[in-house]
Amino acid sequence: MRTLRAARNRIVPWDKLRDIPAEAWGAIRGRRGRSALTLLGVAFGILTLVATIGLTGTAAAQVSARFNALQATSVSIQGFDDGAALSRAAVGRAARLNGVVAAGVVHTTRDTLPNVARTAGRAPSTGVDTPVLAADPGALRALRLKPVSGRLFDDVPEERRYRVALLGDVAARNLGVRAVDGRTTLFVAGKPYLLIGIVKTPDFDSQAPFSAILPSWTARTSETGIAFEAPKVLVRTRPGAAQQVGAEAKIALSPGRPDALLAQVPPDPKQLRAHVENDTRTLFLALAAVSLLIGAIGIGNTTLVAVLERRHEIGLRRAIGASRRSILSQFLFESGLLGLLGGLVGTVGGLDLTISIALAKGWTAALSPWLLVAGPLLGLAVGLTAGFYPALKAARLEPVAALAS
């Protein structure tokens, strides 16, 4: 018995494992096509995983900036009884708050939409039912209105009650107005207004592009024949200041009854960005997990086929004294090596893909150093896990049965 154990130790010394890596590498090279396809399955999964983590981290700052520039800088304050309750002094106090870029009063039409027509002569053209906004110059800035043609109105039409008007770019197309020529008159609810500008805004949820915009004095008189809603104050803030401005603006606008006002403040951009990142990361990590599962199945299948093809070799080695542990170690080493190589290829490919997309978008790539180690190690773990059952099956083969098959 001692002689047999000594012979086994001389043939396959467990403590040194010198021949196992060479044998495993030779087995992989002997089946290059099959090994390459198996390796690519793991590599694609690791690539997807690394690229997902890298791209979501890289895009985080860009997503945050987009939210800050649009929704996260707009505050709307409502709850005013009528226009008289809103003095220019009160709006001026709100506009001077720290973090405020612009503030102004805006009125929207109530119930039915007024009929708006245009003419360059004496008779008006066919009218179109169009939303109408009454806004002061501060509200125009808060709405981020930019003239496409002509100009915005200032405080002079408000103070002197000039009949001027602006058209949103969509409303202008509906009325067939292409540019401001100084002669086009708009008839809003039957009253004439000189068109001085066509405007647009980057805010996708704004009503301004579809509206005719009049000076705010038109909402405080019955001469226009338009029924307006109660006024509201629009405030545009600097990024990150919306939450604070929403609380302070109510006090500035109504020091005696701030609780009677309602401030509509956008959600915190950090939380909004986090939700978007989490949803995107979850989706792509699920795809990466599916890819890794496919790669693991490929490794397990390749290792199992290798066991069936090499039954005689395994039986011969067992007959001359190779232990079960040495057989198990060799096949585990093969599957682990395939997983490790796939992890290396996938990690390099994922990092290259992340950097390429970041450069194409003009972003700064944000990559975690641990990805360089985690990718290959994850590939190794997938390979060892997938190859354990075939390796165990090979180790349990009896020499007589293996040689006889």
mmCIF file of N, CA, C and O in Angstrom, residues 21-36 39 302 310 334 337-338 341:
data_model
loop_
_atom_site.group_PDB
_atom_site.id
_atom_site.type_symbol
_atom_site.label_atom_id
_atom_site.label_comp_id
_atom_site.label_asym_id
_atom_site.label_seq_id
_atom_site.Cartn_x
_atom_site.Cartn_y
_atom_site.Cartn_z
ATOM 1 N N PRO A 21 -0.724 23.048 -15.427
ATOM 2 C CA PRO A 21 -0.896 24.203 -16.332
ATOM 3 C C PRO A 21 -0.505 23.903 -17.764
ATOM 4 O O PRO A 21 -1.195 24.298 -18.702
ATOM 5 N N ALA A 22 0.621 23.161 -17.949
ATOM 6 C CA ALA A 22 1.056 22.856 -19.311
ATOM 7 C C ALA A 22 0.055 21.949 -20.014
ATOM 8 O O ALA A 22 -0.256 22.134 -21.201
ATOM 9 N N GLU A 23 -0.461 20.965 -19.305
ATOM 10 C CA GLU A 23 -1.441 20.063 -19.900
ATOM 11 C C GLU A 23 -2.743 20.802 -20.227
ATOM 12 O O GLU A 23 -3.362 20.567 -21.267
ATOM 13 N N ALA A 24 -3.170 21.678 -19.330
ATOM 14 C CA ALA A 24 -4.393 22.434 -19.579
ATOM 15 C C ALA A 24 -4.243 23.354 -20.783
ATOM 16 O O ALA A 24 -5.134 23.444 -21.635
ATOM 17 N N TRP A 25 -3.090 24.031 -20.880
ATOM 18 C CA TRP A 25 -2.864 24.920 -22.007
ATOM 19 C C TRP A 25 -2.777 24.141 -23.322
ATOM 20 O O TRP A 25 -3.294 24.571 -24.361
ATOM 21 N N GLY A 26 -2.161 22.966 -23.260
ATOM 22 C CA GLY A 26 -2.101 22.129 -24.456
ATOM 23 C C GLY A 26 -3.469 21.662 -24.897
ATOM 24 O O GLY A 26 -3.770 21.610 -26.099
ATOM 25 N N ALA A 27 -4.344 21.342 -23.934
ATOM 26 C CA ALA A 27 -5.705 20.923 -24.281
ATOM 27 C C ALA A 27 -6.486 22.066 -24.922
ATOM 28 O O ALA A 27 -7.255 21.864 -25.863
ATOM 29 N N ILE A 28 -6.288 23.283 -24.422
ATOM 30 C CA ILE A 28 -6.984 24.443 -24.990
ATOM 31 C C ILE A 28 -6.493 24.730 -26.405
ATOM 32 O O ILE A 28 -7.281 24.984 -27.324
ATOM 33 N N ARG A 29 -5.164 24.658 -26.600
ATOM 34 C CA ARG A 29 -4.615 24.918 -27.931
ATOM 35 C C ARG A 29 -5.015 23.836 -28.922
ATOM 36 O O ARG A 29 -5.140 24.094 -30.128
ATOM 37 N N GLY A 30 -5.224 22.632 -28.428
ATOM 38 C CA GLY A 30 -5.624 21.550 -29.321
ATOM 39 C C GLY A 30 -7.043 21.702 -29.839
ATOM 40 O O GLY A 30 -7.402 21.059 -30.828
ATOM 41 N N ARG A 31 -7.851 22.530 -29.185
ATOM 42 C CA ARG A 31 -9.238 22.782 -29.625
ATOM 43 C C ARG A 31 -9.430 24.294 -29.774
ATOM 44 O O ARG A 31 -10.244 24.895 -29.091
ATOM 45 N N ARG A 32 -8.671 24.884 -30.661
ATOM 46 C CA ARG A 32 -8.599 26.338 -30.751
ATOM 47 C C ARG A 32 -9.939 26.963 -31.131
ATOM 48 O O ARG A 32 -10.348 27.971 -30.542
ATOM 49 N N GLY A 33 -10.616 26.411 -32.119
ATOM 50 C CA GLY A 33 -11.885 26.996 -32.548
ATOM 51 C C GLY A 33 -12.922 26.971 -31.438
ATOM 52 O O GLY A 33 -13.568 27.983 -31.135
ATOM 53 N N ARG A 34 -13.087 25.815 -30.817
ATOM 54 C CA ARG A 34 -14.068 25.689 -29.751
ATOM 55 C C ARG A 34 -13.690 26.549 -28.554
ATOM 56 O O ARG A 34 -14.533 27.201 -27.941
ATOM 57 N N SER A 35 -12.403 26.568 -28.224
ATOM 58 C CA SER A 35 -11.954 27.374 -27.088
ATOM 59 C C SER A 35 -12.139 28.858 -27.354
ATOM 60 O O SER A 35 -12.518 29.628 -26.467
ATOM 61 N N ALA A 36 -11.886 29.287 -28.614
ATOM 62 C CA ALA A 36 -12.034 30.705 -28.945
ATOM 63 C C ALA A 36 -13.492 31.145 -28.827
ATOM 64 O O ALA A 36 -13.786 32.226 -28.289
ATOM 65 N N LEU A 39 -14.337 31.359 -25.163
ATOM 66 C CA LEU A 39 -13.693 32.540 -24.579
ATOM 67 C C LEU A 39 -14.459 33.812 -24.955
ATOM 68 O O LEU A 39 -14.641 34.703 -24.116
ATOM 69 N N THR A 302 -18.008 22.998 -23.218
ATOM 70 C CA THR A 302 -16.696 22.671 -23.785
ATOM 71 C C THR A 302 -15.932 21.712 -22.882
ATOM 72 O O THR A 302 -15.313 20.739 -23.353
ATOM 73 N N ARG A 310 -11.847 12.589 -24.003
ATOM 74 C CA ARG A 310 -10.554 12.163 -23.426
ATOM 75 C C ARG A 310 -10.748 11.091 -22.355
ATOM 76 O O ARG A 310 -9.958 10.989 -21.419
ATOM 77 N N GLU A 334 -8.281 24.176 -16.782
ATOM 78 C CA GLU A 334 -8.647 24.497 -18.164
ATOM 79 C C GLU A 334 -9.822 25.472 -18.206
ATOM 80 O O GLU A 334 -9.782 26.483 -18.920
ATOM 81 N N LEU A 337 -8.848 28.875 -16.833
ATOM 82 C CA LEU A 337 -8.000 29.625 -17.759
ATOM 83 C C LEU A 337 -8.823 30.240 -18.881
ATOM 84 O O LEU A 337 -8.595 31.393 -19.284
ATOM 85 N N LEU A 338 -9.803 29.498 -19.392
ATOM 86 C CA LEU A 338 -10.689 30.066 -20.414
ATOM 87 C C LEU A 338 -11.454 31.268 -19.869
ATOM 88 O O LEU A 338 -11.589 32.298 -20.534
ATOM 89 N N LEU A 341 -8.969 34.291 -19.411
ATOM 90 C CA LEU A 341 -8.645 34.939 -20.690
ATOM 91 C C LEU A 341 -9.843 35.713 -21.228
ATOM 92 O O LEU A 341 -9.694 36.829 -21.749
#
